Every structure is written in C-alpha cells, then in structure tokens.
PDB file of C-alpha atoms in Angstrom:
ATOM      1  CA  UNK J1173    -109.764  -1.938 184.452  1.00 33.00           C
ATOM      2  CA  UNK J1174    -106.765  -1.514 182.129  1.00 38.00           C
ATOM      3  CA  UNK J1175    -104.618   1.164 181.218  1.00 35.00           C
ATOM      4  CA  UNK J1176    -105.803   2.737 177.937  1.00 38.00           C
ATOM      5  CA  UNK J1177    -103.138   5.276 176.949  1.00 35.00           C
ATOM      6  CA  UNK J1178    -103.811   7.740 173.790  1.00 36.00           C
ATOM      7  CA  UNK J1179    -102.544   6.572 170.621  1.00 39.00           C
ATOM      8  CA  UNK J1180     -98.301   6.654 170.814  1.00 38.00           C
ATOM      9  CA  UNK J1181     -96.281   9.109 169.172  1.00 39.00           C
ATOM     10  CA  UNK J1182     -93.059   7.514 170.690  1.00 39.00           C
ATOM     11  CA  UNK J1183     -92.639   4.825 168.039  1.00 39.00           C
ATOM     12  CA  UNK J1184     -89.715   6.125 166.529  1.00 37.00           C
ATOM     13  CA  UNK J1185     -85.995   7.438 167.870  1.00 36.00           C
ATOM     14  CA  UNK J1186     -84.610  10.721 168.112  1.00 36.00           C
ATOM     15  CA  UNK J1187     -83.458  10.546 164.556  1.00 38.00           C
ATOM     16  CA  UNK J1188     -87.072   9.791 163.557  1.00 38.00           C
ATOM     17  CA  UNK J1189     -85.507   6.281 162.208  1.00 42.00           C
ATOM     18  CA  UNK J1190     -86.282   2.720 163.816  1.00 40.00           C
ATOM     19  CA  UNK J1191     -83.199   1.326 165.665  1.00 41.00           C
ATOM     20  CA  UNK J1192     -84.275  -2.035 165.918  1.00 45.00           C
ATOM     21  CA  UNK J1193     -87.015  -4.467 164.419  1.00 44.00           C
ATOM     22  CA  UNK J1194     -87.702  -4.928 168.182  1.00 47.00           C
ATOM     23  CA  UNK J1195     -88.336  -1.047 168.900  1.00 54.00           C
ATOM     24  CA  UNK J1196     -91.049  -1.038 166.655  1.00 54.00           C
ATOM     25  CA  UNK J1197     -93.021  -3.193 168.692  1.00 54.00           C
ATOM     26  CA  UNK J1198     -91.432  -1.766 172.019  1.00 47.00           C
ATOM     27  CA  UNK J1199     -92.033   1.496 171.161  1.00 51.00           C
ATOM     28  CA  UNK J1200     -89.089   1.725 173.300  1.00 43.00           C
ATOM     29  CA  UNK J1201     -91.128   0.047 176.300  1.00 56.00           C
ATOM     30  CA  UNK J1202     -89.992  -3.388 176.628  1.00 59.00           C
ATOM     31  CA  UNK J1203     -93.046  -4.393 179.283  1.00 66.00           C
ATOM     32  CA  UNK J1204     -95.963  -2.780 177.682  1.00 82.00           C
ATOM     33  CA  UNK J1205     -98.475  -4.643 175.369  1.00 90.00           C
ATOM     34  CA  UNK J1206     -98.991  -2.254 172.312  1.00 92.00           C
ATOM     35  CA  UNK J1207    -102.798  -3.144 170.108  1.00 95.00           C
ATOM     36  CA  UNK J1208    -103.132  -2.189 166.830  1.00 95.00           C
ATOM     37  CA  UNK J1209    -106.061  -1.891 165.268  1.00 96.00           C
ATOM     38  CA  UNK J1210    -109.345   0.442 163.425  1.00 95.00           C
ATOM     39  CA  UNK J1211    -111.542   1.904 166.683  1.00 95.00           C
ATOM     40  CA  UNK J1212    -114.806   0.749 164.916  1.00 94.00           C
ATOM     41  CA  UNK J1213    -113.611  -2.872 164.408  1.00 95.00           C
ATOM     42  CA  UNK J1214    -115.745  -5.444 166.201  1.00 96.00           C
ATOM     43  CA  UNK J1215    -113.142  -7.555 166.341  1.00 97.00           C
ATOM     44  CA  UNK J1216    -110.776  -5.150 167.738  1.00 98.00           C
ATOM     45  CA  UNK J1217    -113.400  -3.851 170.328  1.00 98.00           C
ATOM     46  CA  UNK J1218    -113.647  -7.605 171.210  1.00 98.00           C
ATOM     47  CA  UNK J1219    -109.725  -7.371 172.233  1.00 98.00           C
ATOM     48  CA  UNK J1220    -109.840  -4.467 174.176  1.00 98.00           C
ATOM     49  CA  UNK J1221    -112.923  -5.833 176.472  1.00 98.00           C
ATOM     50  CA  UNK J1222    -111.174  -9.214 176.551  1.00 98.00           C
ATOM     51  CA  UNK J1223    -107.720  -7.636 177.740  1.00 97.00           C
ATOM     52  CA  UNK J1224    -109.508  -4.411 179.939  1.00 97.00           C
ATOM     53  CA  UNK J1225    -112.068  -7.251 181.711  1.00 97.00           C
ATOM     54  CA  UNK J1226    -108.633  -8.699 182.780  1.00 95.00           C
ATOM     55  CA  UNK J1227    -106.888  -5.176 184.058  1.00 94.00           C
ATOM     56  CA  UNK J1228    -104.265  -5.860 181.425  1.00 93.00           C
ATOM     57  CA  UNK J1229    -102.820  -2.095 180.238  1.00 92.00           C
ATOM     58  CA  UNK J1230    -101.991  -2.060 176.900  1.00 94.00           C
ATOM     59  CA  UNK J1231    -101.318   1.096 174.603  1.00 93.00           C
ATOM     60  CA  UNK J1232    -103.750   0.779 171.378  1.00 95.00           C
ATOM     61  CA  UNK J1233    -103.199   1.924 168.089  1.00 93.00           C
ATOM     62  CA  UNK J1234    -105.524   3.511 165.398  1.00 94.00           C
ATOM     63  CA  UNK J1235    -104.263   2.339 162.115  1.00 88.00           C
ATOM     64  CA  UNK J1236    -106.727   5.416 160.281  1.00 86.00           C
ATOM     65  CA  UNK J1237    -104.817   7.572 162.924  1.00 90.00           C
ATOM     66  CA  UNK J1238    -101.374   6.153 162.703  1.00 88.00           C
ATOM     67  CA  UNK J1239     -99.911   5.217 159.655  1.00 84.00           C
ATOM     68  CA  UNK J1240     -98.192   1.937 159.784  1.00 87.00           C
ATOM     69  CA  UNK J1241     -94.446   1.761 158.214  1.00 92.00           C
ATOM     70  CA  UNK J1242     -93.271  -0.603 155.552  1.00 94.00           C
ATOM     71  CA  UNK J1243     -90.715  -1.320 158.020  1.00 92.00           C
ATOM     72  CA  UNK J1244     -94.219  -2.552 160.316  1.00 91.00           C
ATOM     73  CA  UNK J1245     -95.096  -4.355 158.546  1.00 95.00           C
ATOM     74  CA  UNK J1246     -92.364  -6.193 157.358  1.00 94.00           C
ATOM     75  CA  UNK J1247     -91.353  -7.090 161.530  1.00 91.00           C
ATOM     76  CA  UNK J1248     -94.617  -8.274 161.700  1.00 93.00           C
ATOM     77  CA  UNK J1249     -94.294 -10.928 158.922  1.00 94.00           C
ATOM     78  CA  UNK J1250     -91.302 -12.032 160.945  1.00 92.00           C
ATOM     79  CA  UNK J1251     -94.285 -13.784 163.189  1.00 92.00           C
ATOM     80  CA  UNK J1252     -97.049 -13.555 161.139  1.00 94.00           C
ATOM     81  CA  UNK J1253     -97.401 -15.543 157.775  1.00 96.00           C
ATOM     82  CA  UNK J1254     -98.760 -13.355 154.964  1.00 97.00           C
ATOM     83  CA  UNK J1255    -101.470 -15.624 154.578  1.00 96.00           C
ATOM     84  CA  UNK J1256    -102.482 -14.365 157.952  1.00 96.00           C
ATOM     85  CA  UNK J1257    -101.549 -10.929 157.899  1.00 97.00           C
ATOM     86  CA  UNK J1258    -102.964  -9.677 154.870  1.00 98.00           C
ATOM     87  CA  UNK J1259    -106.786  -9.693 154.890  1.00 96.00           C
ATOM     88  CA  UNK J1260    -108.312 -11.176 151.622  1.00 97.00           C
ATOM     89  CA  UNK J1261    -111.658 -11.566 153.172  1.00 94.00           C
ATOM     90  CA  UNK J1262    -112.996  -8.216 154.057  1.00 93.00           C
ATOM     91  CA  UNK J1263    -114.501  -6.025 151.581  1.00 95.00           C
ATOM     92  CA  UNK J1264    -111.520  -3.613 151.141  1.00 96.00           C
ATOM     93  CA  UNK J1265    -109.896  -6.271 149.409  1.00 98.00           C
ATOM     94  CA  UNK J1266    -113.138  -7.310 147.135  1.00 97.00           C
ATOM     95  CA  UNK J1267    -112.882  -3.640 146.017  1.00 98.00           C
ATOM     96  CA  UNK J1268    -109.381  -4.148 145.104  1.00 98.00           C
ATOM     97  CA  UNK J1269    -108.705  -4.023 140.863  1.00 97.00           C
ATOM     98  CA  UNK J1270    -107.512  -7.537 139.804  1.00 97.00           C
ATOM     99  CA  UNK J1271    -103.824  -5.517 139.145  1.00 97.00           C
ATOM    100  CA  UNK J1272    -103.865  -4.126 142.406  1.00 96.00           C
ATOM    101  CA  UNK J1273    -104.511  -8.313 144.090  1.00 97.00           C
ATOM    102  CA  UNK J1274    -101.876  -9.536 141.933  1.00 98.00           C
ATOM    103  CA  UNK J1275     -99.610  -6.940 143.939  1.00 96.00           C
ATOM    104  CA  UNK J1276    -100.106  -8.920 147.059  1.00 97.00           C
ATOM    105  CA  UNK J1277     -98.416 -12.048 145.404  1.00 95.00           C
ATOM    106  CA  UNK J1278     -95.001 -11.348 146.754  1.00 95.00           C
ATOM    107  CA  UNK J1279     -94.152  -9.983 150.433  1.00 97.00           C
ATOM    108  CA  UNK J1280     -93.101  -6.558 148.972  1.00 97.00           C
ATOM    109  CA  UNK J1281     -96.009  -5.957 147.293  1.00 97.00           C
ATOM    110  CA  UNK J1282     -98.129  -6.828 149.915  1.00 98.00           C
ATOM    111  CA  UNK J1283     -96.723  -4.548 151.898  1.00 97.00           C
ATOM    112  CA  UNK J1284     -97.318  -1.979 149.946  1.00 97.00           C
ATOM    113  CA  UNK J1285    -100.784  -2.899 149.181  1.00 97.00           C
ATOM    114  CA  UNK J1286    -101.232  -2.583 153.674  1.00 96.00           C
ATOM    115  CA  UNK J1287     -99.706   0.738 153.508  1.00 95.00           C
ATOM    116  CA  UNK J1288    -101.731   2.009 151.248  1.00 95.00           C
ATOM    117  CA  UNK J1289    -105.083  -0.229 152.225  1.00 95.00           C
ATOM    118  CA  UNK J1290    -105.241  -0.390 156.017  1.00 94.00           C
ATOM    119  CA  UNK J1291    -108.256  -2.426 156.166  1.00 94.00           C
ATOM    120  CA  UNK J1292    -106.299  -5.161 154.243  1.00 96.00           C
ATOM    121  CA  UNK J1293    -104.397  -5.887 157.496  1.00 96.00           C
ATOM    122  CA  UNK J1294    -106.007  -8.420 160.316  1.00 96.00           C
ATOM    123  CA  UNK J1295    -107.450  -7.416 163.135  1.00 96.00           C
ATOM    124  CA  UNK J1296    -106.498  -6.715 165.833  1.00 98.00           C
ATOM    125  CA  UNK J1297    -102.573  -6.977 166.011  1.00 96.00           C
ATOM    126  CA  UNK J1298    -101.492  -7.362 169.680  1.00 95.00           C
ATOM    127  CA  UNK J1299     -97.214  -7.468 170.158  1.00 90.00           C
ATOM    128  CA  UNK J1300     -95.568  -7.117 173.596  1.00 84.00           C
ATOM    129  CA  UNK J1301     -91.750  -7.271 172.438  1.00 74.00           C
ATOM    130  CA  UNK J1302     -91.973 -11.160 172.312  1.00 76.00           C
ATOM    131  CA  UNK J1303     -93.940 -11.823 169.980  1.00 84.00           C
ATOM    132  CA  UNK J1304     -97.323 -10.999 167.675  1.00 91.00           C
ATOM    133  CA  UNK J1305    -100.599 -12.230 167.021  1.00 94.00           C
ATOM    134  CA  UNK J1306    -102.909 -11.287 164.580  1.00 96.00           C
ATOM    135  CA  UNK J1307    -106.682 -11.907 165.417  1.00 96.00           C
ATOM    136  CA  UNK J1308    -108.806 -12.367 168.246  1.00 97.00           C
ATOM    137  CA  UNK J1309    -109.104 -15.674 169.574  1.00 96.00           C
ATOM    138  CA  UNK J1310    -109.799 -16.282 173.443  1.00 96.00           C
ATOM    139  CA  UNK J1311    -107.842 -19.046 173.892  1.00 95.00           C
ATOM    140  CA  UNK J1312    -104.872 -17.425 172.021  1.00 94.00           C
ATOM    141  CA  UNK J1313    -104.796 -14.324 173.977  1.00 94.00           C
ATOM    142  CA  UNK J1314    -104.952 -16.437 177.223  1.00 93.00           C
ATOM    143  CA  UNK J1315    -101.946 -18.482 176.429  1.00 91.00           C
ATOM    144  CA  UNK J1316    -100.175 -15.761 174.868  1.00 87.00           C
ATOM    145  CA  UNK J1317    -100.628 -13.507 177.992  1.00 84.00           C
ATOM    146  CA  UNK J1318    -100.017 -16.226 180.457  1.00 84.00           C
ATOM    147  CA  UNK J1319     -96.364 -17.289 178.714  1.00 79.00           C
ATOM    148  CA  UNK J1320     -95.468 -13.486 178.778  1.00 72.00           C
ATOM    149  CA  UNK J1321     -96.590 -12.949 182.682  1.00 66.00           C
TER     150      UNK J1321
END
C-alpha cells in the first residue's frame, strides 16, 4: 500500500513566501505526488484507493484543513482551464448569490470565489511537479502516472 503522510505544513519557505510557482506543487519535494482534496469526497476517496491499490505514495491535502493560496490557485490555472477548475456543478455553487457567480467571470475573481468557497474547486487535484489534473478519471491517472515513472 501507499505512503499516506499527514497533511503538509512544508508548503511554504523559510520566509513563509512561495519561491517558485513550481514549489507550490513541490512542496519543496520534486519526486513526491501531492493530492488535494475534501476527506469526505467520493471522488477524492476514489483517488486515493485508485493510487494506494497501486503502492503509489502520495502526500494528500485537506482543503477544510489547509487553506489553499491565491497564489494556488492561480499555478494551477497554468494547467487547468477555469472551466475545469472551478466547480459550477456542485451545490456550493447553486447556493452561490447571482453577485457572488458573476465574480467567477474573470480569473481573479474566481480565485477569490475558491478561496473563500473550497467546495467550488474540482476534485481531487493530483500535481507531482510536472504537471496537474483535476478529476478522477482512470484512464487519466494511468497515463499521467505512467509518463511521470
């Protein structure tokens, strides 16, 4: 079975600033997978059997636990599409006020709204320094793994 390390306090440098778009996937460990995601999330808990049935160690993290940056975020949509990212079809965003949507209409905003709104981001979010997926799909995570070694 898989590595399953507590949630990671080591995402930031000594000056408690990110050096690098890259170190905030690393978390400063250039060979570990890092999963983000809500404990209770089927989807998630789909992920972590998927990659633990394989002995692949990964490092998860609780977005209720951890609060994601701005700065997150943002690296994120540098692999991600918005579209993708931001979750418009759970219920957390239903609840949203029509002002509040309308915030999501530009990349700031929606950023913002993910800060604020956890459950507005997809599930689960799986980097390993090269790259990021957002989802659970199989087939995805097989290819993904396999072209990372």
């Amino acid at each position: 079975m898989g590595r399953i390390t507590a949630n990671s306090q080591n995402d930031k440098t000594k000056n408690n600033e990110f050096r690098t778009i890259a170190d905030i996937f690393l978390c400063q460990d250039k060979f570990m997978r890092h999963l983000y995601g809500i404990t209770n999330c089927s989807t998630v808990k789909k992920a972590r059997a998927w990659l633990e049935a394989r002995q692949i160690d990964y490092v998860f993290h609780d977005f209720k636990k951890e609060a994601l940056t701005a700065e997150w975020l943002a690296a994120c949509l540098q692999h991600v599409p918005l579209e993708i990212l931001l979750n418009k079809r759970g219920t957390t965003w239903r609840k949203l006020t029509p002002e509040e949507q309308a915030q999501a209409a530009d990349e700031s905003g929606a950023i913002a709204l993910m800060c604020a709104y956890p459950s507005l981001i997809k599930r689960p979010i799986l980097t390993d320094g090269n790259g990021v997926l957002a989802g659970f799909d199989e087939a995805q995570y097989a290819q993904y793994v396999q072209a990372a070694g």
